[in-house]
Amino acid sequence: MKVLVLLGLAALACLASSQCNCKTMKWATCDGTPCSCFLLTGTDNFKQSLNCQKLIPKCFLMQAEMNRARKGEDTRTIGGKPVESAFVDNDGIYDPVCERDGKFKAKQCNNTEECWCVNSAGVRRTDKGDKNTINCTELEKFAPKVGSQTLNMTNIKIYYVDEKPPTFTMKNLSGGIIAVIVVVVLAVVIGLLALVRTHQH
Ligand SMILES: *[C@@H]1O[C@H](CO)[C@@H](O)[C@H](O)[C@H]1NC(C)=O
Ligand SMILES: *[C@@H]1O[C@H](CO)[C@@H](O)[C@H](O)[C@H]1NC(C)=O
Ligand SMILES: *[C@@H]1O[C@H](CO)[C@@H](O)[C@H](O)[C@H]1NC(C)=O
């Protein structure tokens, strides 16, 4: 009888530990109750903790992949074989610097002295340059003001592509981006006009 109980307990323990894994990230290491998961990132093997209920931010994925590549562990594969063509970004993969929430920092250097600015998907949007001369402006929060008072909005819809135009040497994109900015500005102006009108009545 005792043996049976022990076996039962062992089975339960097995079940519990097998349930502690990360559904959204196969490279994660998971442990403990409650179950928590992390990825090893950076050159210093920083333990980046993960929320496995959500998709893992791309910035963390790239960090983990570079960390594994440095240790000679397998990285992205198709049918068990590593493929270079799995990398879709023009420059290939680099070791990114992430915000705590998994967003890409605006400036990326791949652990070198040569840096560049990226968009929100971590894709390069400027030419590369020296660490000290490249300045990347962070995204600003959209908070229109009237006088010194910040407007309270009940409902706001903004459609944008990527409000930071690339500064590659190709000019034909800027027309489209200006059009997007104009549309957003127009939408805001129309919104403000409507606000003023409703206040007058
Ligand atoms: C980043 O650095 C690694 C080696 O440290 C290199 O293999 C990779 O190509 C670099 N990526 C970019 C985009 O420069
Ligand atoms: C970038 O910022 C640094 C200080 O933060 C400044 O010294 C430098 O002149 C800036 N470079 C450019 C190209 O604006
Ligand atoms: C806007 O909202 C904040 C809190 O959400 C409130 O403190 C403030 O008084 C509001 N301002 C106006 C003009 O309604």
mmCIF file of C-alpha atoms and ligand atoms in Angstrom:
data_model
loop_
_atom_site.group_PDB
_atom_site.id
_atom_site.type_symbol
_atom_site.label_atom_id
_atom_site.label_comp_id
_atom_site.label_asym_id
_atom_site.label_seq_id
_atom_site.Cartn_x
_atom_site.Cartn_y
_atom_site.Cartn_z
ATOM 1 C CA MET A 1 0.000 0.000 0.000
ATOM 2 C CA LYS A 2 2.736 2.439 0.990
ATOM 3 C CA VAL A 3 4.581 1.649 -2.220
ATOM 4 C CA LEU A 4 1.482 2.457 -4.217
ATOM 5 C CA VAL A 5 1.047 5.807 -2.459
ATOM 6 C CA LEU A 6 4.693 6.647 -3.065
ATOM 7 C CA LEU A 7 4.350 5.734 -6.716
ATOM 8 C CA GLY A 8 1.237 7.896 -6.922
ATOM 9 C CA LEU A 9 3.101 10.813 -5.370
ATOM 10 C CA ALA A 10 6.015 10.319 -7.731
ATOM 11 C CA ALA A 11 3.628 10.294 -10.680
ATOM 12 C CA LEU A 12 2.015 13.511 -9.432
ATOM 13 C CA ALA A 13 5.414 15.142 -9.025
ATOM 14 C CA CYS A 14 6.316 14.121 -12.575
ATOM 15 C CA LEU A 15 3.079 15.550 -13.888
ATOM 16 C CA ALA A 16 3.652 18.827 -12.060
ATOM 17 C CA SER A 17 7.188 19.218 -13.381
ATOM 18 C CA SER A 18 6.201 18.325 -16.935
ATOM 19 C CA GLN A 19 3.561 21.048 -16.819
ATOM 20 C CA CYS A 20 6.195 23.634 -15.981
ATOM 21 C CA ASN A 21 7.325 24.553 -19.457
ATOM 22 C CA CYS A 22 7.059 27.473 -21.821
ATOM 23 C CA LYS A 23 4.554 26.886 -24.600
ATOM 24 C CA THR A 24 5.724 29.887 -26.593
ATOM 25 C CA MET A 25 9.493 29.349 -26.329
ATOM 26 C CA LYS A 26 11.277 26.035 -26.720
ATOM 27 C CA TRP A 27 14.646 27.415 -25.568
ATOM 28 C CA ALA A 28 13.278 28.611 -22.232
ATOM 29 C CA THR A 29 14.385 27.041 -18.959
ATOM 30 C CA CYS A 30 11.474 26.602 -16.576
ATOM 31 C CA ASP A 31 11.511 25.798 -12.904
ATOM 32 C CA GLY A 32 9.733 26.071 -9.558
ATOM 33 C CA THR A 33 6.214 26.512 -8.201
ATOM 34 C CA PRO A 34 4.665 28.675 -9.417
ATOM 35 C CA CYS A 35 6.366 27.827 -12.679
ATOM 36 C CA SER A 36 8.667 30.555 -13.994
ATOM 37 C CA CYS A 37 10.688 30.558 -17.189
ATOM 38 C CA PHE A 38 13.719 32.438 -18.418
ATOM 39 C CA LEU A 39 16.053 32.729 -21.410
ATOM 40 C CA LEU A 40 19.801 33.153 -21.244
ATOM 41 C CA THR A 41 20.694 36.383 -23.048
ATOM 42 C CA GLY A 42 23.657 38.645 -23.685
ATOM 43 C CA THR A 43 27.364 37.930 -23.403
ATOM 44 C CA ASP A 44 26.953 37.696 -19.606
ATOM 45 C CA ASN A 45 24.171 35.019 -19.720
ATOM 46 C CA PHE A 46 21.601 37.345 -18.152
ATOM 47 C CA LYS A 47 18.455 35.419 -17.145
ATOM 48 C CA GLN A 48 15.650 37.226 -18.957
ATOM 49 C CA SER A 49 12.393 36.163 -17.349
ATOM 50 C CA LEU A 50 9.504 35.438 -19.723
ATOM 51 C CA ASN A 51 5.745 35.635 -19.792
ATOM 52 C CA CYS A 52 4.881 32.355 -21.508
ATOM 53 C CA GLN A 53 1.190 33.316 -21.758
ATOM 54 C CA LYS A 54 2.186 35.769 -24.485
ATOM 55 C CA LEU A 55 4.295 35.670 -27.609
ATOM 56 C CA ILE A 56 7.936 36.276 -26.737
ATOM 57 C CA PRO A 57 9.158 39.680 -27.990
ATOM 58 C CA LYS A 58 11.399 39.485 -31.047
ATOM 59 C CA CYS A 59 14.159 41.354 -29.235
ATOM 60 C CA PHE A 60 14.394 38.594 -26.595
ATOM 61 C CA LEU A 61 14.343 35.913 -29.308
ATOM 62 C CA MET A 62 17.268 37.519 -31.103
ATOM 63 C CA GLN A 63 19.203 37.868 -27.853
ATOM 64 C CA ALA A 64 18.622 34.207 -27.039
ATOM 65 C CA GLU A 65 19.607 33.118 -30.526
ATOM 66 C CA MET A 66 22.884 35.064 -30.434
ATOM 67 C CA ASN A 67 23.590 33.662 -26.967
ATOM 68 C CA ARG A 68 23.091 30.109 -28.262
ATOM 69 C CA ALA A 69 25.111 30.753 -31.411
ATOM 70 C CA ARG A 70 28.044 31.929 -29.286
ATOM 71 C CA LYS A 71 27.937 28.655 -27.331
ATOM 72 C CA GLY A 72 27.647 26.547 -30.474
ATOM 73 C CA GLU A 73 24.133 25.406 -29.578
ATOM 74 C CA ASP A 74 21.516 24.966 -32.279
ATOM 75 C CA THR A 75 19.606 28.060 -33.328
ATOM 76 C CA ARG A 76 16.697 28.353 -35.737
ATOM 77 C CA THR A 77 16.162 25.260 -37.823
ATOM 78 C CA ILE A 78 13.825 23.984 -40.502
ATOM 79 C CA GLY A 79 13.237 20.221 -40.312
ATOM 80 C CA GLY A 80 16.094 19.900 -37.835
ATOM 81 C CA LYS A 81 18.643 21.549 -40.129
ATOM 82 C CA PRO A 82 19.911 25.070 -39.506
ATOM 83 C CA VAL A 83 19.251 27.382 -42.442
ATOM 84 C CA GLU A 84 20.742 30.796 -43.082
ATOM 85 C CA SER A 85 17.766 31.671 -45.272
ATOM 86 C CA ALA A 86 15.486 31.627 -42.222
ATOM 87 C CA PHE A 87 16.827 35.106 -41.424
ATOM 88 C CA VAL A 88 14.596 37.568 -43.194
ATOM 89 C CA ASP A 89 16.063 40.869 -42.022
ATOM 90 C CA ASN A 90 18.436 42.357 -44.586
ATOM 91 C CA ASP A 91 21.427 42.500 -42.279
ATOM 92 C CA GLY A 92 20.895 39.104 -40.698
ATOM 93 C CA ILE A 93 20.811 38.631 -36.989
ATOM 94 C CA TYR A 94 22.626 40.726 -34.387
ATOM 95 C CA ASP A 95 22.764 40.788 -30.603
ATOM 96 C CA PRO A 96 20.183 43.445 -29.712
ATOM 97 C CA VAL A 97 19.715 45.585 -26.620
ATOM 98 C CA CYS A 98 16.130 45.364 -25.340
ATOM 99 C CA GLU A 99 13.977 47.422 -23.033
ATOM 100 C CA ARG A 100 12.710 45.550 -19.977
ATOM 101 C CA ASP A 101 9.369 44.925 -21.707
ATOM 102 C CA GLY A 102 11.024 43.457 -24.787
ATOM 103 C CA LYS A 103 10.957 46.491 -27.093
ATOM 104 C CA PHE A 104 14.077 47.157 -29.121
ATOM 105 C CA LYS A 105 16.227 50.044 -27.948
ATOM 106 C CA ALA A 106 16.390 52.650 -30.713
ATOM 107 C CA LYS A 107 20.173 52.348 -31.021
ATOM 108 C CA GLN A 108 21.837 48.992 -31.658
ATOM 109 C CA CYS A 109 25.552 48.190 -31.791
ATOM 110 C CA ASN A 110 25.822 44.343 -31.881
ATOM 111 C CA ASN A 111 28.489 44.539 -29.124
ATOM 112 C CA THR A 112 30.747 46.650 -31.362
ATOM 113 C CA GLU A 113 31.743 50.300 -31.753
ATOM 114 C CA GLU A 114 29.627 50.580 -34.904
ATOM 115 C CA CYS A 115 25.976 51.436 -34.310
ATOM 116 C CA TRP A 116 22.762 52.150 -36.172
ATOM 117 C CA CYS A 117 19.130 53.034 -35.447
ATOM 118 C CA VAL A 118 16.325 50.496 -35.730
ATOM 119 C CA ASN A 119 12.550 50.670 -36.076
ATOM 120 C CA SER A 120 10.140 48.955 -33.718
ATOM 121 C CA ALA A 121 10.750 45.628 -35.470
ATOM 122 C CA GLY A 122 14.486 45.881 -34.832
ATOM 123 C CA VAL A 123 15.279 46.410 -38.502
ATOM 124 C CA ARG A 124 17.972 48.916 -39.364
ATOM 125 C CA ARG A 125 16.620 52.237 -40.650
ATOM 126 C CA THR A 126 19.780 54.347 -40.859
ATOM 127 C CA ASP A 127 23.290 53.965 -42.197
ATOM 128 C CA LYS A 128 25.826 52.526 -39.779
ATOM 129 C CA GLY A 129 28.170 54.863 -37.960
ATOM 130 C CA ASP A 130 30.489 55.324 -35.048
ATOM 131 C CA LYS A 131 29.064 54.680 -31.559
ATOM 132 C CA ASN A 132 29.539 58.336 -30.517
ATOM 133 C CA THR A 133 28.123 60.048 -33.590
ATOM 134 C CA ILE A 134 24.953 57.992 -34.078
ATOM 135 C CA ASN A 135 22.010 59.436 -32.151
ATOM 136 C CA CYS A 136 18.653 57.701 -32.333
ATOM 137 C CA THR A 137 15.583 59.482 -31.010
ATOM 138 C CA GLU A 138 13.219 57.319 -29.005
ATOM 139 C CA LEU A 139 9.523 57.147 -29.873
ATOM 140 C CA GLU A 140 7.576 59.937 -28.240
ATOM 141 C CA LYS A 141 4.266 59.382 -26.538
ATOM 142 C CA PHE A 142 1.342 60.930 -28.398
ATOM 143 C CA ALA A 143 -0.059 63.524 -25.962
ATOM 144 C CA PRO A 144 -1.568 66.621 -27.622
ATOM 145 C CA LYS A 145 -1.856 69.697 -25.441
ATOM 146 C CA VAL A 146 -4.008 72.804 -25.341
ATOM 147 C CA GLY A 147 -2.033 75.459 -23.542
ATOM 148 C CA SER A 148 -0.425 73.584 -20.698
ATOM 149 C CA GLN A 149 -3.298 71.118 -20.340
ATOM 150 C CA THR A 150 -3.022 67.642 -21.776
ATOM 151 C CA LEU A 151 -6.142 66.698 -23.704
ATOM 152 C CA ASN A 152 -8.205 63.840 -22.298
ATOM 153 C CA MET A 153 -9.424 61.627 -25.103
ATOM 154 C CA THR A 154 -12.323 59.236 -24.887
ATOM 155 C CA ASN A 155 -11.525 57.436 -28.087
ATOM 156 C CA ILE A 156 -8.592 57.808 -30.409
ATOM 157 C CA LYS A 157 -7.631 55.810 -33.453
ATOM 158 C CA ILE A 158 -4.253 56.213 -35.048
ATOM 159 C CA TYR A 159 -3.113 54.311 -38.087
ATOM 160 C CA TYR A 160 0.534 54.486 -38.896
ATOM 161 C CA VAL A 161 3.101 52.566 -40.863
ATOM 162 C CA ASP A 162 6.299 53.505 -39.108
ATOM 163 C CA GLU A 163 6.441 57.149 -38.330
ATOM 164 C CA LYS A 164 10.207 57.264 -38.576
ATOM 165 C CA PRO A 165 11.201 57.440 -42.217
ATOM 166 C CA PRO A 166 14.275 55.417 -43.132
ATOM 167 C CA THR A 167 17.303 57.557 -43.902
ATOM 168 C CA PHE A 168 18.794 55.217 -46.483
ATOM 169 C CA THR A 169 19.824 56.924 -49.670
ATOM 170 C CA MET A 170 16.506 56.307 -51.403
ATOM 171 C CA LYS A 171 14.225 59.276 -51.701
ATOM 172 C CA ASN A 172 11.068 57.846 -53.256
ATOM 173 C CA LEU A 173 9.671 56.587 -49.940
ATOM 174 C CA SER A 174 9.319 59.987 -48.299
ATOM 175 C CA GLY A 175 6.210 60.966 -50.305
ATOM 176 C CA GLY A 176 4.234 58.094 -48.833
ATOM 177 C CA ILE A 177 5.400 58.793 -45.323
ATOM 178 C CA ILE A 178 4.542 62.484 -45.573
ATOM 179 C CA ALA A 179 1.069 61.450 -46.783
ATOM 180 C CA VAL A 180 0.640 59.237 -43.714
ATOM 181 C CA ILE A 181 1.730 62.041 -41.392
ATOM 182 C CA VAL A 182 -0.656 64.477 -43.126
ATOM 183 C CA VAL A 183 -3.548 62.026 -42.736
ATOM 184 C CA VAL A 184 -2.821 61.617 -39.023
ATOM 185 C CA VAL A 185 -2.511 65.392 -38.544
ATOM 186 C CA LEU A 186 -5.766 65.929 -40.471
ATOM 187 C CA ALA A 187 -7.522 63.344 -38.331
ATOM 188 C CA VAL A 188 -6.325 65.062 -35.168
ATOM 189 C CA VAL A 189 -7.349 68.509 -36.464
ATOM 190 C CA ILE A 190 -10.813 67.191 -37.378
ATOM 191 C CA GLY A 191 -11.052 65.629 -33.938
ATOM 192 C CA LEU A 192 -10.120 68.922 -32.295
ATOM 193 C CA LEU A 193 -12.640 70.864 -34.398
ATOM 194 C CA ALA A 194 -15.374 68.437 -33.378
ATOM 195 C CA LEU A 195 -14.333 68.862 -29.747
ATOM 196 C CA VAL A 196 -14.504 72.671 -29.971
ATOM 197 C CA ARG A 197 -17.914 72.522 -31.669
ATOM 198 C CA THR A 198 -19.411 70.219 -29.043
ATOM 199 C CA HIS A 199 -18.130 72.536 -26.324
ATOM 200 C CA GLN A 200 -19.776 75.577 -27.969
ATOM 201 C CA HIS A 201 -23.175 73.921 -27.971
HETATM 202 C C1 LIG B 1 26.747 40.717 -35.142
HETATM 203 O O1 LIG B 1 27.884 40.096 -34.621
HETATM 204 C C2 LIG B 1 28.035 38.719 -34.928
HETATM 205 C C3 LIG B 1 29.289 38.193 -34.304
HETATM 206 O O2 LIG B 1 29.528 38.741 -33.062
HETATM 207 C C4 LIG B 1 28.064 38.515 -36.432
HETATM 208 O O3 LIG B 1 28.105 37.125 -36.712
HETATM 209 C C5 LIG B 1 26.816 39.122 -37.047
HETATM 210 O O4 LIG B 1 26.871 39.017 -38.449
HETATM 211 C C6 LIG B 1 26.692 40.584 -36.649
HETATM 212 N N1 LIG B 1 25.440 41.092 -37.187
HETATM 213 C C7 LIG B 1 25.333 42.297 -37.795
HETATM 214 C C8 LIG B 1 23.999 42.641 -38.329
HETATM 215 O O5 LIG B 1 26.270 43.061 -37.907
HETATM 216 C C1 LIG B 2 24.843 62.958 -30.476
HETATM 217 O O1 LIG B 2 24.696 63.237 -29.107
HETATM 218 C C2 LIG B 2 25.909 63.584 -28.465
HETATM 219 C C3 LIG B 2 25.631 63.813 -26.994
HETATM 220 O O2 LIG B 2 24.624 62.993 -26.544
HETATM 221 C C4 LIG B 2 26.465 64.850 -29.091
HETATM 222 O O3 LIG B 2 27.706 65.160 -28.485
HETATM 223 C C5 LIG B 2 26.673 64.625 -30.578
HETATM 224 O O4 LIG B 2 27.090 65.819 -31.186
HETATM 225 C C6 LIG B 2 25.375 64.165 -31.232
HETATM 226 N N1 LIG B 2 25.629 63.837 -32.622
HETATM 227 C C7 LIG B 2 24.825 64.198 -33.619
HETATM 228 C C8 LIG B 2 25.227 63.775 -34.981
HETATM 229 O O5 LIG B 2 23.817 64.860 -33.425
HETATM 230 C C1 LIG B 3 -8.046 64.267 -17.443
HETATM 231 O O1 LIG B 3 -7.966 63.050 -16.743
HETATM 232 C C2 LIG B 3 -7.246 63.121 -15.539
HETATM 233 C C3 LIG B 3 -7.195 61.743 -14.916
HETATM 234 O O2 LIG B 3 -7.409 60.750 -15.842
HETATM 235 C C4 LIG B 3 -7.917 64.117 -14.583
HETATM 236 O O3 LIG B 3 -7.130 64.220 -13.404
HETATM 237 C C5 LIG B 3 -8.017 65.457 -15.259
HETATM 238 O O4 LIG B 3 -8.718 66.358 -14.420
HETATM 239 C C6 LIG B 3 -8.732 65.344 -16.594
HETATM 240 N N1 LIG B 3 -8.721 66.644 -17.256
HETATM 241 C C7 LIG B 3 -9.801 67.180 -17.842
HETATM 242 C C8 LIG B 3 -9.594 68.489 -18.509
HETATM 243 O O5 LIG B 3 -10.907 66.640 -17.834
#
